[in-house]
mmCIF file of C-alpha atoms and ligand atoms in Angstrom:
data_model
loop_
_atom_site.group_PDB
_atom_site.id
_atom_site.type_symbol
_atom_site.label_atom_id
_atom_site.label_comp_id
_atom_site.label_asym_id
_atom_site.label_seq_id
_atom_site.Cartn_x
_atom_site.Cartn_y
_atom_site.Cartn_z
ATOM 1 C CA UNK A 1 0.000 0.000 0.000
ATOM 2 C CA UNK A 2 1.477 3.695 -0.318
ATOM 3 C CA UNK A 3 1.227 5.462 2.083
ATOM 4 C CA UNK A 4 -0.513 8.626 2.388
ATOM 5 C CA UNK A 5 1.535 11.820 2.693
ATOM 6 C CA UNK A 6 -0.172 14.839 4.375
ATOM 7 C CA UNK A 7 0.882 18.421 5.871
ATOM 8 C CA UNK A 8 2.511 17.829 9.242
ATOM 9 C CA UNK A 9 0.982 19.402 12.530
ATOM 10 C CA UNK A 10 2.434 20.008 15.695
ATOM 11 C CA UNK A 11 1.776 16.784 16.973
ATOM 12 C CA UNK A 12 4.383 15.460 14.805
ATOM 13 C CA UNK A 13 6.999 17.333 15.745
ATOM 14 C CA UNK A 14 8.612 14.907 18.345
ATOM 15 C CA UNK A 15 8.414 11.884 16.513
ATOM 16 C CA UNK A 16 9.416 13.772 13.306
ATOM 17 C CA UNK A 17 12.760 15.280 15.553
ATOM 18 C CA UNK A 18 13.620 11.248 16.341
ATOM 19 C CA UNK A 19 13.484 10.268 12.771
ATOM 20 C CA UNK A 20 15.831 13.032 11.747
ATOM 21 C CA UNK A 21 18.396 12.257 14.538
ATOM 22 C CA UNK A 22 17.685 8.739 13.846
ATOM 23 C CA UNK A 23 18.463 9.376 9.855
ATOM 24 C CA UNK A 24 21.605 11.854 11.027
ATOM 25 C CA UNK A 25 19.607 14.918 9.791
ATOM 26 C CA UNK A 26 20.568 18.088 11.702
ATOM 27 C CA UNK A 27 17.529 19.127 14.131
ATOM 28 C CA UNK A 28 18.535 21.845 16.536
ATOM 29 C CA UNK A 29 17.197 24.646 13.672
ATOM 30 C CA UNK A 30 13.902 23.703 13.385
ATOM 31 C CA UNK A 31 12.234 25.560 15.979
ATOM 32 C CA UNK A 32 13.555 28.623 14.686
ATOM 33 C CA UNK A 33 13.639 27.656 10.817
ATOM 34 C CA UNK A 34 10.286 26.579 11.074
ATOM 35 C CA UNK A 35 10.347 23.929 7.880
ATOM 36 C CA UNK A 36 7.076 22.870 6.440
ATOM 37 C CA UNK A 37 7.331 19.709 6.848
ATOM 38 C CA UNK A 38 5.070 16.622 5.109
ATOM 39 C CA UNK A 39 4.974 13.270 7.036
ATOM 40 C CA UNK A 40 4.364 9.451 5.814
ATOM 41 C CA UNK A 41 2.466 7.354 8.465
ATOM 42 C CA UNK A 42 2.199 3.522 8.154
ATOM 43 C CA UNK A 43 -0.736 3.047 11.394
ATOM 44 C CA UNK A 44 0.524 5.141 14.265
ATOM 45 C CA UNK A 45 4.086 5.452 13.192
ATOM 46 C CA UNK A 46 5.892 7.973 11.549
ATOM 47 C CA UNK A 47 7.511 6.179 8.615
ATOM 48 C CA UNK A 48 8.912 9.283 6.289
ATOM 49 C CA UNK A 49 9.115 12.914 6.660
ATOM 50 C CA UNK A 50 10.680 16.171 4.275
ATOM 51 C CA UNK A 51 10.191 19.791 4.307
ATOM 52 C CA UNK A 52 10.311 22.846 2.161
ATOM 53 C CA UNK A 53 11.922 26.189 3.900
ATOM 54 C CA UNK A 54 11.060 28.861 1.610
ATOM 55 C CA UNK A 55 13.007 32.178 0.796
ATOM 56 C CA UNK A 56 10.858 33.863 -1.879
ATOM 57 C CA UNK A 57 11.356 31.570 -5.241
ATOM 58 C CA UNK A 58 13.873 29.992 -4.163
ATOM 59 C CA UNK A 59 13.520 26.722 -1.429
ATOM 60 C CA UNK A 60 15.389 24.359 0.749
ATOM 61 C CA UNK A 61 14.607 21.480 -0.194
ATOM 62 C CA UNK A 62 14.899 19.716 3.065
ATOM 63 C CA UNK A 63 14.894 17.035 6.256
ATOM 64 C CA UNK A 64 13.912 14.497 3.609
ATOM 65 C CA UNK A 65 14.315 11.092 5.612
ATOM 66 C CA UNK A 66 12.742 7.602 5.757
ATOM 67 C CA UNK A 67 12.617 5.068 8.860
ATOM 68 C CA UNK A 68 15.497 2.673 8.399
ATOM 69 C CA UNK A 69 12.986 -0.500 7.585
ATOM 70 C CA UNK A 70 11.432 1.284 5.044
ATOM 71 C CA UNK A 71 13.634 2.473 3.040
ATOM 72 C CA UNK A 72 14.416 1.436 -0.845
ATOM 73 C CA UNK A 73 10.774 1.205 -1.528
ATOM 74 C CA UNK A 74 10.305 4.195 -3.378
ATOM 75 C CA UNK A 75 9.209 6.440 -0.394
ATOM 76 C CA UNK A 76 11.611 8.899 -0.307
ATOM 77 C CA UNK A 77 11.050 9.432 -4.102
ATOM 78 C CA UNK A 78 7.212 9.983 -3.167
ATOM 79 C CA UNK A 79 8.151 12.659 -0.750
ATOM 80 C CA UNK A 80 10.484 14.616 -2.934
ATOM 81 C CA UNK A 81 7.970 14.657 -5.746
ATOM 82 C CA UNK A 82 5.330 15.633 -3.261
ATOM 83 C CA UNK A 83 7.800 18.618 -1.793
ATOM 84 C CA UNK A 84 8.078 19.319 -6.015
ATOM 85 C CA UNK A 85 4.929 19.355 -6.269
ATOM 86 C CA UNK A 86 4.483 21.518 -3.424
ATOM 87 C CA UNK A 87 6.583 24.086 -4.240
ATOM 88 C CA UNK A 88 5.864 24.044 -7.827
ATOM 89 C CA UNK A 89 1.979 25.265 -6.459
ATOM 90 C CA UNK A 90 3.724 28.054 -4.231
ATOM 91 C CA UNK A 91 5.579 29.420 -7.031
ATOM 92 C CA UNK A 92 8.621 28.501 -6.451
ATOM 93 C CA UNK A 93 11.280 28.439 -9.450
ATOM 94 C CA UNK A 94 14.481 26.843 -7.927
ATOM 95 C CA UNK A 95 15.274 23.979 -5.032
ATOM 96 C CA UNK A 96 18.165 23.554 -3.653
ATOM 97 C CA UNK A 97 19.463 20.974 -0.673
ATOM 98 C CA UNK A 98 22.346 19.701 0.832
ATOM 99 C CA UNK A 99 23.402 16.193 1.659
ATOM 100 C CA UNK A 100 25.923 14.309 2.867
ATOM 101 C CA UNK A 101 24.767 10.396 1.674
ATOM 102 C CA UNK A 102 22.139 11.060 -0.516
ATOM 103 C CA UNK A 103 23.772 12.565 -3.773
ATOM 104 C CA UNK A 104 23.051 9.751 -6.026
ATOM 105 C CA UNK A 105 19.414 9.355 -4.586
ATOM 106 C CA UNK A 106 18.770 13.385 -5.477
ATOM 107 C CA UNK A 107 20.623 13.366 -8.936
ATOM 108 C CA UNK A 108 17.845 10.334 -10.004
ATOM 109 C CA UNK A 109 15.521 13.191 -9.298
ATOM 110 C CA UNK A 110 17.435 15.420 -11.673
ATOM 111 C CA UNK A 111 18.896 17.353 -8.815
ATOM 112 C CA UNK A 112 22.711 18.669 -9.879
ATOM 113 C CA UNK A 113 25.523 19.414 -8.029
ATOM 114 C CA UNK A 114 26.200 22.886 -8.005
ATOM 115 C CA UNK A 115 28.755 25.613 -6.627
ATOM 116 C CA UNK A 116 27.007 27.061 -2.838
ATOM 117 C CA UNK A 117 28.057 30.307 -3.658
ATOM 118 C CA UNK A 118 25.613 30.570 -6.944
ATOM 119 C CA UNK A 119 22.979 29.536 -3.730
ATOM 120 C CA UNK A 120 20.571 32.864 -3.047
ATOM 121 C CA UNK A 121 22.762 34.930 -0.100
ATOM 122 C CA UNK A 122 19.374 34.146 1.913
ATOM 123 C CA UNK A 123 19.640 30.717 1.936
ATOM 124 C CA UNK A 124 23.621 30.717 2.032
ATOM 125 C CA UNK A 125 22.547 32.646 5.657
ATOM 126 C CA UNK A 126 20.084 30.554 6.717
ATOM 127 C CA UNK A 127 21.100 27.809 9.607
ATOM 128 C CA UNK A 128 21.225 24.800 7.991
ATOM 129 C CA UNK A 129 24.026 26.464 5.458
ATOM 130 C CA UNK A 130 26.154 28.334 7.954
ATOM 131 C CA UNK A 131 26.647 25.564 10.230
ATOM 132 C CA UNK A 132 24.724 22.610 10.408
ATOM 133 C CA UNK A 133 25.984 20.873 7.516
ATOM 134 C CA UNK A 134 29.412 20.744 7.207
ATOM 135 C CA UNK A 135 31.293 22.356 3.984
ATOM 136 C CA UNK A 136 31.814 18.550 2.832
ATOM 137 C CA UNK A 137 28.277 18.774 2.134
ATOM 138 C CA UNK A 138 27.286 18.604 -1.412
ATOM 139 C CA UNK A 139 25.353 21.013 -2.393
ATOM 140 C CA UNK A 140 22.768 20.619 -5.292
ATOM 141 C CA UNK A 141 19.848 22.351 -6.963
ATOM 142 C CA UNK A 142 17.201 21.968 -9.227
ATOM 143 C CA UNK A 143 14.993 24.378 -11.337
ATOM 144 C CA UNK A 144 11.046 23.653 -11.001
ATOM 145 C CA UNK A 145 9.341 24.067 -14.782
ATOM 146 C CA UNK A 146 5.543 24.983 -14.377
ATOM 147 C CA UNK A 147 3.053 22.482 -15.359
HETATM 148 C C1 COA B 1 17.864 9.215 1.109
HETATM 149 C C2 COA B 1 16.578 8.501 1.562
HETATM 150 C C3 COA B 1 15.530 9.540 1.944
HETATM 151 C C4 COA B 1 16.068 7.664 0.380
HETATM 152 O O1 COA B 1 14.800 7.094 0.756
HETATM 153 P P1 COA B 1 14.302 5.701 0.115
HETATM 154 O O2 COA B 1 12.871 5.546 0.441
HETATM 155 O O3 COA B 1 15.221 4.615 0.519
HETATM 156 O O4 COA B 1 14.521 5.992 -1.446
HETATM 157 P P2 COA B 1 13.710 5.349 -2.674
HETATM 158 O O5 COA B 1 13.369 3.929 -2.335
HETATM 159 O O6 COA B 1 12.588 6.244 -3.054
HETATM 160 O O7 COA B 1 14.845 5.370 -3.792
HETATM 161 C C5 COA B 1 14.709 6.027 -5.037
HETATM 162 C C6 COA B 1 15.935 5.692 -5.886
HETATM 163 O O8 COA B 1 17.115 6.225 -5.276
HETATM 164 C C7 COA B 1 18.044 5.165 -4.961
HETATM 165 N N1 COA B 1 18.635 5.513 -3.655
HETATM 166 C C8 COA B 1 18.006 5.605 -2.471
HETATM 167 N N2 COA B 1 18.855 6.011 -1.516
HETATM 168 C C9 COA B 1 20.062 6.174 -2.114
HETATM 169 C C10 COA B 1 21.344 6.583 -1.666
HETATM 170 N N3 COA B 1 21.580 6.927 -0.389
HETATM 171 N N4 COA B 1 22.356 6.647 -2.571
HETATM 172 C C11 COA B 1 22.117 6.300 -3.865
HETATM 173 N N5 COA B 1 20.920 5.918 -4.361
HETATM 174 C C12 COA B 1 19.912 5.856 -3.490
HETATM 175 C C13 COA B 1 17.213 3.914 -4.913
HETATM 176 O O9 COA B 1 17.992 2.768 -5.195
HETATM 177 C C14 COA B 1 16.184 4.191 -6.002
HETATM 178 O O10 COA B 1 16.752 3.933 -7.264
HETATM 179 P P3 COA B 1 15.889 3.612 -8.607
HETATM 180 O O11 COA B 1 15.568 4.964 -9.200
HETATM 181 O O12 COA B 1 16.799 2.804 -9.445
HETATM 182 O O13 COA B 1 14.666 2.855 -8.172
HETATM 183 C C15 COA B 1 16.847 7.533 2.749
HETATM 184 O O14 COA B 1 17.930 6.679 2.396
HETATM 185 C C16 COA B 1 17.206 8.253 4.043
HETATM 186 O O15 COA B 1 16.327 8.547 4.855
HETATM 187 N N6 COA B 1 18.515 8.538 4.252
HETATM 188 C C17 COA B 1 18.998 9.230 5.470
HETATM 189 C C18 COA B 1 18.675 10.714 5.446
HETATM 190 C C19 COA B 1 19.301 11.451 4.253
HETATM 191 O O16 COA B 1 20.477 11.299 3.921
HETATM 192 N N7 COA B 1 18.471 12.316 3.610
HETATM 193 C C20 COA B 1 18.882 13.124 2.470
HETATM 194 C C21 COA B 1 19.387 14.474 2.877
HETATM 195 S S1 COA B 1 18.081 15.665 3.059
#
């Protein structure tokens, strides 16, 4: 079955904070970043999660992560296309992320690596670029063509 992805609330923050940590996501921002974050749930538990931090037309693209046992099942796909689809609505012309592990994963998705200084100065100031990921990061982007 696939599961349903929906708009998080702030019930989910908690069990959205383990799966990061769990997934080696950086966390301590998101109070203050305030993500918008869409959640998988399989029953009661929390089985995927990824967010969109927006800074005009430009987004993070974001906190994408799925629970261990369910990964390489085509859920974190779902969830990126979702956040695409998402910001796509909300007018939103270019994505951009970071990561660490995932850089094959994101350029199957047409994501490419490029320089973080062509990044918006917003989002090269926002937390997650200043210091939670470290410069080893790769740093990729991809522009969002309107349906
Ligand atoms: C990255 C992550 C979200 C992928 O989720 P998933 O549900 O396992 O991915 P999917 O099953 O949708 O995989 C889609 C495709 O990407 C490939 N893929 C998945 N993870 C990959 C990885 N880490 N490296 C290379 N390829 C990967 C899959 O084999 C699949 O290939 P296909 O197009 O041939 O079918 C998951 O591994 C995860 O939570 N990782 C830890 C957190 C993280 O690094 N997040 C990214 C930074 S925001």
């Amino acid at each position: 079955m696939v599961p349903r992805l929906q708009t998080a609330t702030a019930e989910d923050a908690e069990r959205i904070r383990v799966l990061l940590e769990l997934s080696g996501l950086p966390t301590s921002d998101l109070t203050a970043s305030k993500p918008e974050f869409i959640v998988a749930y399989e029953h009661a538990e929390l089985i995927g999660a990824g967010a969109l931090q927006r800074f005009a037309a430009v987004a993070l693209l974001r906190s994408v992560a799925v629970a261990p046992h369910r990964r390489a099942s085509g859920l974190g796909r779902l969830i990126v296309q979702e956040l695409e689809r998402r910001a796509r609505a909300a007018d939103v012309t270019q994505l951009v992320l970071l990561t660490q592990a995932a850089r094959r994963f994101f350029e199957r998705q047409g994501y490419r690596a490029i320089e973080r200084q062509s990044v918006p100065q917003a989002v090269q100031a926002s937390e997650e670029f200043r210091s939670l990921c470290p410069t080893s990061a790769t740093c990729m982007a991809k522009t969002l063509i309107r349906p």
